[in-house]
Coordinates of N, CA and C in Angstrom, one line a residue:
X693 N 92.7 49.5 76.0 CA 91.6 49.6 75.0 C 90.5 50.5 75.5
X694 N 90.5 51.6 74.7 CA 89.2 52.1 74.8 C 87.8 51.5 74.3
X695 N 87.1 51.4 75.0 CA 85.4 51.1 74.6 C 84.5 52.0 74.5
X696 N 83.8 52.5 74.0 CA 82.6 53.7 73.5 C 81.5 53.0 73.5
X697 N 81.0 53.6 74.8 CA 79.6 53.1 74.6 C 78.8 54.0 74.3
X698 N 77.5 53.5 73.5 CA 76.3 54.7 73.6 C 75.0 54.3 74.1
X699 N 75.4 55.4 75.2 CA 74.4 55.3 76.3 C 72.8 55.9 75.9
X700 N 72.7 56.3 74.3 CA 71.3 57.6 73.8 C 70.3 56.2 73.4
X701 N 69.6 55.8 74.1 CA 68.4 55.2 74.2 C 67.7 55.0 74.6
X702 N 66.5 55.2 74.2 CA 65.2 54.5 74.7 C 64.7 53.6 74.9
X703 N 63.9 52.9 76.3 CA 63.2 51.8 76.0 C 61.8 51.9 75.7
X704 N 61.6 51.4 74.7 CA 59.9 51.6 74.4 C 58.9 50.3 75.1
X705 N 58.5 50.0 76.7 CA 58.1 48.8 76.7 C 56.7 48.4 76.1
X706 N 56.3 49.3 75.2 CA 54.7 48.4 74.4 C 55.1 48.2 73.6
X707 N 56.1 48.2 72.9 CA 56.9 47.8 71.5 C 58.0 46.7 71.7
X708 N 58.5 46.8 72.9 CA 60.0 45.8 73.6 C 61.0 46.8 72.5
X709 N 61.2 48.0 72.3 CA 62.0 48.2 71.0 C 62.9 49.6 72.1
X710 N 64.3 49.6 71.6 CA 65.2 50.7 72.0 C 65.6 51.4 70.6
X711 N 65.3 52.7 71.2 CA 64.9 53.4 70.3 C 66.1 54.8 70.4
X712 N 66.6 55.0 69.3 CA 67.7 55.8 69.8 C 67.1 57.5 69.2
X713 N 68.3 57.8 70.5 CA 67.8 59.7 70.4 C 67.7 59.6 69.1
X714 N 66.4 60.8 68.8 CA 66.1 61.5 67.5 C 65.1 62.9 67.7
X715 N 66.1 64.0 67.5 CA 65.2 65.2 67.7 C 64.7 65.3 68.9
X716 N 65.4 65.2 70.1 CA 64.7 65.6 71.3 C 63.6 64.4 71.3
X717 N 63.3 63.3 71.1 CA 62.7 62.3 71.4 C 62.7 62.0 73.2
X718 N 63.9 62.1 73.8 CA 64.3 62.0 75.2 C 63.7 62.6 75.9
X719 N 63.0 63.7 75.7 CA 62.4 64.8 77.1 C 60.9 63.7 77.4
X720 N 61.4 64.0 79.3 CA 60.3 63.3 79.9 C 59.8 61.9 79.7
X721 N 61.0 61.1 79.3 CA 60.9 59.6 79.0 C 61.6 58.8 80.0
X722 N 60.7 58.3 80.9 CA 61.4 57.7 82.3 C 62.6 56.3 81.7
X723 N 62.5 55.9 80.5 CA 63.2 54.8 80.3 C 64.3 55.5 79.6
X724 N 64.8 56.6 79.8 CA 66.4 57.4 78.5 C 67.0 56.5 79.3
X725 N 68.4 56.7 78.9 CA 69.2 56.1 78.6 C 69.2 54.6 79.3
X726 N 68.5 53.6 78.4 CA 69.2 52.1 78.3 C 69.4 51.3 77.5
X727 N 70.8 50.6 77.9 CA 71.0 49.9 76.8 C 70.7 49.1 76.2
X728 N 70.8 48.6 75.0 CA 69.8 47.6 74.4 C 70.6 46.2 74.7
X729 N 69.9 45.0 74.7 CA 71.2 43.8 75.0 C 72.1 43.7 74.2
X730 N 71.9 44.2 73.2 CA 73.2 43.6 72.0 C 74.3 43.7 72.2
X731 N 74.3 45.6 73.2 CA 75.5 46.5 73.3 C 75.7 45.9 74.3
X732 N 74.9 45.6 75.2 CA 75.8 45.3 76.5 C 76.4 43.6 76.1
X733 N 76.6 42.7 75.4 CA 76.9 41.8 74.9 C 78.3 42.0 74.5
X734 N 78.5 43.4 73.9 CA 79.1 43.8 73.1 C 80.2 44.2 74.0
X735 N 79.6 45.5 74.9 CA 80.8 45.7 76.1 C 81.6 44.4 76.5
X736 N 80.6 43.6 77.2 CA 81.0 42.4 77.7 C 82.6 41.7 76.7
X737 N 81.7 41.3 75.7 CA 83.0 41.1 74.5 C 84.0 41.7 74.0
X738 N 83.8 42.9 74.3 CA 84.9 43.5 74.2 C 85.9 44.3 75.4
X739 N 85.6 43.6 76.6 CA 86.4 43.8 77.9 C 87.0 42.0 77.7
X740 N 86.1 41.6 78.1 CA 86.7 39.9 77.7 C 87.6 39.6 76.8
X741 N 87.5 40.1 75.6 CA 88.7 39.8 74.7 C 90.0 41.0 74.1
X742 N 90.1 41.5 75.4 CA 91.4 43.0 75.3 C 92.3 42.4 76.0
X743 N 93.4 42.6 74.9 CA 94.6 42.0 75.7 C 95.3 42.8 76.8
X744 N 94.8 44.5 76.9 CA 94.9 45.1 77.8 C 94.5 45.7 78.7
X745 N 94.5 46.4 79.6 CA 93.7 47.5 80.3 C 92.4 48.2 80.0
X746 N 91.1 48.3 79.9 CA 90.3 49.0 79.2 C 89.6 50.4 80.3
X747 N 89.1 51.1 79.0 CA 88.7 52.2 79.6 C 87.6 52.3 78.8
X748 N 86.2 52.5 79.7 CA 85.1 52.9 79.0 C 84.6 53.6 79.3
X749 N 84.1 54.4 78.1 CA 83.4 56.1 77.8 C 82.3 55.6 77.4
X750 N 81.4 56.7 78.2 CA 80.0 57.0 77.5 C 79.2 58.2 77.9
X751 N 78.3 58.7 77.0 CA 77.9 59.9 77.5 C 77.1 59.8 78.9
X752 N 76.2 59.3 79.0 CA 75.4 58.7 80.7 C 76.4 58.2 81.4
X753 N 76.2 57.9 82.5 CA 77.0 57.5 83.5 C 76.7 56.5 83.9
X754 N 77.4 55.3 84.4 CA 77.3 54.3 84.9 C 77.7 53.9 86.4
X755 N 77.7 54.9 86.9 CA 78.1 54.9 88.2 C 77.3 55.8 89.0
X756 N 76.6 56.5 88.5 CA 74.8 57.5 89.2 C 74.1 56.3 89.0
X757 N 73.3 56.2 90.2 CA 72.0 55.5 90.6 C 70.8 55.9 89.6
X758 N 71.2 57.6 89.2 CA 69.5 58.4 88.2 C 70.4 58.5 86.9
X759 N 71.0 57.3 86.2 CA 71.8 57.8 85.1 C 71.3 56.7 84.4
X760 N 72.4 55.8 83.7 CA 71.7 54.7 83.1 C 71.0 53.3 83.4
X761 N 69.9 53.4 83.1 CA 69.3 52.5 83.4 C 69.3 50.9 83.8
X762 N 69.8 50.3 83.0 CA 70.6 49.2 83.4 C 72.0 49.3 83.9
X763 N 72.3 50.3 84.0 CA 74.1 50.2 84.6 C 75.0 49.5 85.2
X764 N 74.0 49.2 86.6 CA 74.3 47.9 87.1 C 74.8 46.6 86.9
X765 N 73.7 46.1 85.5 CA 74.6 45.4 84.4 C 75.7 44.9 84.1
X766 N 75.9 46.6 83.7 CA 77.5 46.8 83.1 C 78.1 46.8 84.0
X767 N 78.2 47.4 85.5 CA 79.1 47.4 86.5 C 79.5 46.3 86.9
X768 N 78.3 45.1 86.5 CA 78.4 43.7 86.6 C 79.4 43.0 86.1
X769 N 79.2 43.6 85.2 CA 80.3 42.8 83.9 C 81.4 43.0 84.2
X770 N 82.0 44.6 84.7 CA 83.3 45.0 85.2 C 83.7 44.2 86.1
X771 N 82.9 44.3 86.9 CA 83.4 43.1 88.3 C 83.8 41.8 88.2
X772 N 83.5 41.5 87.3 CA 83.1 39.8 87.3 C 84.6 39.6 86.2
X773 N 84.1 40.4 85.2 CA 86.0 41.0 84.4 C 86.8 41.0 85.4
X774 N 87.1 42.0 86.0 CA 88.2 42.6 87.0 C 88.7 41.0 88.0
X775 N 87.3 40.5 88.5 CA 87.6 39.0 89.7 C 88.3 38.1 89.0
X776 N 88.2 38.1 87.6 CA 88.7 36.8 86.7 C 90.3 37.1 86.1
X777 N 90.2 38.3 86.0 CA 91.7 39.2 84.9 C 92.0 40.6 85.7
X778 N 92.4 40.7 86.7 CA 92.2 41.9 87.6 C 93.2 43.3 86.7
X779 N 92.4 44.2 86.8 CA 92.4 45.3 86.2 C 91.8 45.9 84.3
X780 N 91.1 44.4 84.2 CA 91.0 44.0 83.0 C 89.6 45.8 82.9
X781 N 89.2 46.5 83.4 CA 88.9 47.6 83.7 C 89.6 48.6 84.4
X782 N 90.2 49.5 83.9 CA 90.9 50.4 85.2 C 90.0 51.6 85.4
X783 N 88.8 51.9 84.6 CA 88.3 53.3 84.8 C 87.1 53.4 83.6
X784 N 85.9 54.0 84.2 CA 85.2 54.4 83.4 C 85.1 56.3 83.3
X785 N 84.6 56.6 81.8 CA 84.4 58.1 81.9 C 83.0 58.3 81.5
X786 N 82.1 59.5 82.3 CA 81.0 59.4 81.6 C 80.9 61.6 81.2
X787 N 80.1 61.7 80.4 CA 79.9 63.0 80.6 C 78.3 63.5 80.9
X788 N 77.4 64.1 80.1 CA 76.2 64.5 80.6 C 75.6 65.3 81.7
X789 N 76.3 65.1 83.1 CA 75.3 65.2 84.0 C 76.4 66.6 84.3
X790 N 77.6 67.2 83.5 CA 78.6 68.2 83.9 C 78.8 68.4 85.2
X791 N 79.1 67.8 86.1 CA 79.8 67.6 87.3 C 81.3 67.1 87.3
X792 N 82.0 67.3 88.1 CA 83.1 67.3 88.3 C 83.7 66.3 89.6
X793 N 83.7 65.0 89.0 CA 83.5 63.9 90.3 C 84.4 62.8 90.0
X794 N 85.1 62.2 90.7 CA 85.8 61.1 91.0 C 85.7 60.0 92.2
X795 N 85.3 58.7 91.7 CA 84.7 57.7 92.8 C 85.4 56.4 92.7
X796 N 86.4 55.7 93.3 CA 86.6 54.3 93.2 C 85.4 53.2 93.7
X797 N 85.7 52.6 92.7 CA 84.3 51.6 93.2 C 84.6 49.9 92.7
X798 N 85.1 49.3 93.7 CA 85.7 48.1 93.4 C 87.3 48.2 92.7
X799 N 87.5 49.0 93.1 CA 88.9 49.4 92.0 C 88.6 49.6 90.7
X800 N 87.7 50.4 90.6 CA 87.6 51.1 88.9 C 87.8 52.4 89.3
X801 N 88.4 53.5 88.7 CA 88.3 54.4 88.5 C 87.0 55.3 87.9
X802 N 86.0 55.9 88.2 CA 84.7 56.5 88.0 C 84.8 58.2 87.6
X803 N 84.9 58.2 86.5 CA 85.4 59.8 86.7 C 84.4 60.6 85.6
X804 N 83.4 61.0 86.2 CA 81.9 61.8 86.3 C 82.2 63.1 85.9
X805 N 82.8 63.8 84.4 CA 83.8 64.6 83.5 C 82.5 65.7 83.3
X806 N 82.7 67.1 84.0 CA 82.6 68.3 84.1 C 82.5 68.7 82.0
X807 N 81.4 69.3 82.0 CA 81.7 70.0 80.8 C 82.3 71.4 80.5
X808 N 83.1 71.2 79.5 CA 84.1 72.1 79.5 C 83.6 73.9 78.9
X809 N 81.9 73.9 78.6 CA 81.5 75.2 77.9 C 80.4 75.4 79.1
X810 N 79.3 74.5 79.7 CA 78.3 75.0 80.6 C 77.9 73.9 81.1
X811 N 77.0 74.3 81.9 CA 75.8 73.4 82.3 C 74.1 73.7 82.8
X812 N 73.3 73.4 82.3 CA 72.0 73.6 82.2 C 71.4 74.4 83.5
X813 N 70.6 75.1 83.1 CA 69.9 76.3 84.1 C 68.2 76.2 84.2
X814 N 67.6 74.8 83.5 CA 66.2 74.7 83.4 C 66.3 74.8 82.1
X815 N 64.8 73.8 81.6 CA 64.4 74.1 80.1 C 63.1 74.2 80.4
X816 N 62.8 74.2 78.8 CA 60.9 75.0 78.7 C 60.4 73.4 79.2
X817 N 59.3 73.7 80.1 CA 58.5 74.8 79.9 C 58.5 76.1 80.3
X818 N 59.8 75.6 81.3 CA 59.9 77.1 82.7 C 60.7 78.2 81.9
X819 N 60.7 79.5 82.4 CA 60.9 80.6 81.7 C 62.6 80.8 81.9
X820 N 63.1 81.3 80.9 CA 64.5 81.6 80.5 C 64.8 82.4 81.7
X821 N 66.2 82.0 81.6 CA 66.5 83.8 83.1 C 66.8 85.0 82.2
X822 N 66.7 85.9 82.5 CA 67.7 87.0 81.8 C 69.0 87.8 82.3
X823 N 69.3 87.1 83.0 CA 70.5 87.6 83.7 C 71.8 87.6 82.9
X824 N 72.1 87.2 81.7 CA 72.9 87.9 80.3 C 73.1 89.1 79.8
X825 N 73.5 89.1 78.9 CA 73.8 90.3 78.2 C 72.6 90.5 77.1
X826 N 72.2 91.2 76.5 CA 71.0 91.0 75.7 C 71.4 90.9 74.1
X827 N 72.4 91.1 73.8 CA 73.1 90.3 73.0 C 73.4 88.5 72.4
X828 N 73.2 88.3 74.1 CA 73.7 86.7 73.7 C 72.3 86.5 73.8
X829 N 71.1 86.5 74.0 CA 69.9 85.9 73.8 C 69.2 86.4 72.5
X830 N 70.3 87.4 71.8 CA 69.6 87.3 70.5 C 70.4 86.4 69.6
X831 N 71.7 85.9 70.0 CA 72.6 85.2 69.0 C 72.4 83.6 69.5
X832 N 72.1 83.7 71.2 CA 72.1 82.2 71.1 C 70.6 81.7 71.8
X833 N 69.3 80.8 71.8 CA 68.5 80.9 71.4 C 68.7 80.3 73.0
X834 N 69.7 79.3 73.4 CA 69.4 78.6 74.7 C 69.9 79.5 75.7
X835 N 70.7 80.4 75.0 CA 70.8 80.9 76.5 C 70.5 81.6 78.1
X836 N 69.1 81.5 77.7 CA 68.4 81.6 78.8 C 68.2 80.2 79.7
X837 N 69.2 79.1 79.2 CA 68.9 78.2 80.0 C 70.3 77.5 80.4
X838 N 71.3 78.2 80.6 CA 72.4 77.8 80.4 C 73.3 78.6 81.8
X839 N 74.2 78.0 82.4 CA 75.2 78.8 82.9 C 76.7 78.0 82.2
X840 N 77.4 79.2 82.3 CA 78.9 78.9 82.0 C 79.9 79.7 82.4
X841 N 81.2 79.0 82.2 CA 82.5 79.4 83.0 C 83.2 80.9 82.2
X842 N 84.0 81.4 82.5 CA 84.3 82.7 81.6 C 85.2 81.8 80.5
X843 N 86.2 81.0 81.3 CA 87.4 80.2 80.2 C 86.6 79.2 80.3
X844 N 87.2 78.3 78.9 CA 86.9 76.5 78.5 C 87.3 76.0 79.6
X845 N 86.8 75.1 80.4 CA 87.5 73.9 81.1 C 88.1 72.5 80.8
X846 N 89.0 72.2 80.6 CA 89.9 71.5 80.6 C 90.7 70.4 81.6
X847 N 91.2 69.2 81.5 CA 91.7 68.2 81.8 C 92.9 67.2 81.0
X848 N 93.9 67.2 81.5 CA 95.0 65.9 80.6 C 94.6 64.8 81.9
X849 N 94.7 63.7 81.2 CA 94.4 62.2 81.7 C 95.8 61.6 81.2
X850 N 96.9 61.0 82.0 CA 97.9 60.3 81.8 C 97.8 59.2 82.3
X851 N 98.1 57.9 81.7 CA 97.7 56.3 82.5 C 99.3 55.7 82.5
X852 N 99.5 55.2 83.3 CA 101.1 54.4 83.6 C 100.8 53.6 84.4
X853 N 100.7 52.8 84.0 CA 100.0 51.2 83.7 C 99.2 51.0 84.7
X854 N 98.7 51.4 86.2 CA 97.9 51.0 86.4 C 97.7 52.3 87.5
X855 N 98.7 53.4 87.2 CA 98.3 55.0 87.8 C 97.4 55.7 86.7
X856 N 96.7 56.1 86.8 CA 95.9 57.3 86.6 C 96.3 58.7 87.2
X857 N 96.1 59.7 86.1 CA 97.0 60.8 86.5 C 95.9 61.6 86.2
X858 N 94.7 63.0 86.5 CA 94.2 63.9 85.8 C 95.0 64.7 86.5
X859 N 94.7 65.1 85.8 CA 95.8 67.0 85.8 C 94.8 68.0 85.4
X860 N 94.0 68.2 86.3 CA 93.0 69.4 85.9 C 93.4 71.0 86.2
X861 N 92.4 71.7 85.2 CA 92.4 72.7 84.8 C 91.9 73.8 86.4
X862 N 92.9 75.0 86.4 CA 92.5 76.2 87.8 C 91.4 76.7 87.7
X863 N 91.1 77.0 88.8 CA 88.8 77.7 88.7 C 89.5 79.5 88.1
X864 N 88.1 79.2 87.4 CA 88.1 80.3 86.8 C 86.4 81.1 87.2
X865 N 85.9 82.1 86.4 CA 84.9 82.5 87.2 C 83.5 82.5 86.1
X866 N 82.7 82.6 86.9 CA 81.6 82.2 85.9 C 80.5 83.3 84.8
X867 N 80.5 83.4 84.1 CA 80.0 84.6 82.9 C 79.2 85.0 83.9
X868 N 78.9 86.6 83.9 CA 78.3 87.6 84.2 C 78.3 87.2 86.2
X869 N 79.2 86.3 86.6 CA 79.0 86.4 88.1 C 77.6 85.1 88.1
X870 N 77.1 84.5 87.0 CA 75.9 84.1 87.4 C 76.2 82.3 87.5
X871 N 75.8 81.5 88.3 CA 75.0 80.4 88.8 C 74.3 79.6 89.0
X872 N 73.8 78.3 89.2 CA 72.6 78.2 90.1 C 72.4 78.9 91.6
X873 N 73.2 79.3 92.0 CA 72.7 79.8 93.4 C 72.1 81.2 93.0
X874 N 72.6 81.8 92.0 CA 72.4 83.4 91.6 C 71.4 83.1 91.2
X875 N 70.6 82.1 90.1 CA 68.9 82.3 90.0 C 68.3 81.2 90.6
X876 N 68.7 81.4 91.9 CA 68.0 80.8 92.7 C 67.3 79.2 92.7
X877 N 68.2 78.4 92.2 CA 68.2 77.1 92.0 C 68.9 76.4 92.9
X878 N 68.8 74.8 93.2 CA 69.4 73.9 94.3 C 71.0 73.9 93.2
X879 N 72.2 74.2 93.8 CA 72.9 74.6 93.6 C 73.6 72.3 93.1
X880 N 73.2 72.1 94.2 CA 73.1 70.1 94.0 C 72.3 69.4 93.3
X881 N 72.6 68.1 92.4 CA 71.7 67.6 91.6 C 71.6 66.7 92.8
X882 N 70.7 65.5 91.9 CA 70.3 64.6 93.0 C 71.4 63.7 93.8
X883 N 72.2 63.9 93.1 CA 73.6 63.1 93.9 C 74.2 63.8 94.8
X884 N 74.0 64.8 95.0 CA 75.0 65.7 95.7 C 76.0 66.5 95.1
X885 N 76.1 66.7 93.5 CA 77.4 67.3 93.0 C 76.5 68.9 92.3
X886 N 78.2 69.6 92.5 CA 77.2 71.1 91.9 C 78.2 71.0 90.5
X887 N 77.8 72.0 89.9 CA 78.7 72.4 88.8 C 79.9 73.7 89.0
X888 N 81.0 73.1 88.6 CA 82.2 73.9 89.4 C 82.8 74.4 88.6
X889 N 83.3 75.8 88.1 CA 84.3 76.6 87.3 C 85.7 76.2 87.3
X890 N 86.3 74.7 87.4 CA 87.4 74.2 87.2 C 86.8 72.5 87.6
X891 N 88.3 72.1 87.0 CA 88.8 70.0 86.9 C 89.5 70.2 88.0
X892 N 88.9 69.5 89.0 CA 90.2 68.7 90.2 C 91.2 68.1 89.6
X893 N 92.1 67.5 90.1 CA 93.4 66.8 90.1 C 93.5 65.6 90.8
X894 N 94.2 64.9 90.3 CA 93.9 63.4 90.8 C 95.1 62.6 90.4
X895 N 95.8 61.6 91.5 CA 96.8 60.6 91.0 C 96.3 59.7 91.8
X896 N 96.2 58.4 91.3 CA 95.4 57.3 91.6 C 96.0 56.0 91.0
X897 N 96.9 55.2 91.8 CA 96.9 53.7 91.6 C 96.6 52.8 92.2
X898 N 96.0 51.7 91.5 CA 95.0 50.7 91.2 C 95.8 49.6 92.0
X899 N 95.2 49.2 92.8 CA 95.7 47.7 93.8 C 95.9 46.6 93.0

């Protein structure tokens, strides 16, 4: 069973209200992404009553310490699932933070899914790079805040019953040569992951 979670909320605490993305509502809001109790109620119920395997997606991540806010929670709930019905979780996917990571953590599968067009280079207030083509900053309006791969990046995920298979995509190279190291940015977010011009590979079965 797949589960979809959505990780786009706010907590408003002078209102007690979660408040979901609208219009860039999110910049500089120390409470993004958490979830409201209903959903995590919901996760809950809907790992507890799957007659199979489950896999949950969400855009934030639940497995970064600087991701979703309550996560822990949730990771709660996996465990406490998994101790009672073991494997009743085999793996979560998150996207967002475009890193390229894979972490077991109590026997779940954590797999921290690289974006397949870019990943972020600073936003306003700080100034665009220009290290593009002058073209693309007249057609695309972010691109001064963006790096990306020359090709799409890509991944197949194959499950056999309790293997996990990614089959990731070969590095390829990054538009104009440029990076975070090329405009002179920490090439690592806070976790230690950079953004990489290809998907690792991974075969992984579950105890």
């Amino acid at each position: 069973r797949f589960i979809i979670a959505d990780t786009n909320f706010l907590y408003d605490s002078e209102k007690d209200e979660y408040v979901p993305y609208y219009q860039t509502n999110y910049y500089y809001v120390p409470t993004r992404e958490t979830l409201p109790p209903e959903e995590i109620a919901w996760i809950k119920e809907s790992i507890d009553t799957s007659p199979y395997p489950c896999i949950l997606c969400s855009h934030a991540s639940f497995e970064r310490y600087n991701s979703v806010k309550n996560g822990d929670v949730v990771r709660k709930i996996i465990d406490e699932a998994n101790q009672k019905k073991p494997h009743s979780v085999i793996m979560c996917m998150n996207g967002h933070h475009h890193k390229d990571h894979i972490s077991i953590i109590n026997n779940v599968v954590y797999f921290d899914v690289t974006s397949p067009a870019f990943d972020c280079a600073g936003c306003p207030p700080m100034p665009p790079h220009d290290k593009f083509k002058k073209e693309d900053y007249e057609k695309y309006s972010e691109a001064g805040y963006i790096i990306c791969p020359n090709d799409p990046l890509y991944y197949v995920l194959t499950l056999e019953g309790t293997t996990i298979t990614v089959d990731g995509c070969p590095p390829t190279t990054m538009y104009c040569g440029i990076g975070h190291k090329e405009l002179g940015m920490d090439e690592y977010d806070a976790v230690g992951r950079a953004y990489t011009p290809y998907v690792s590979s991974a075969k992984i079965t579950l105890g």
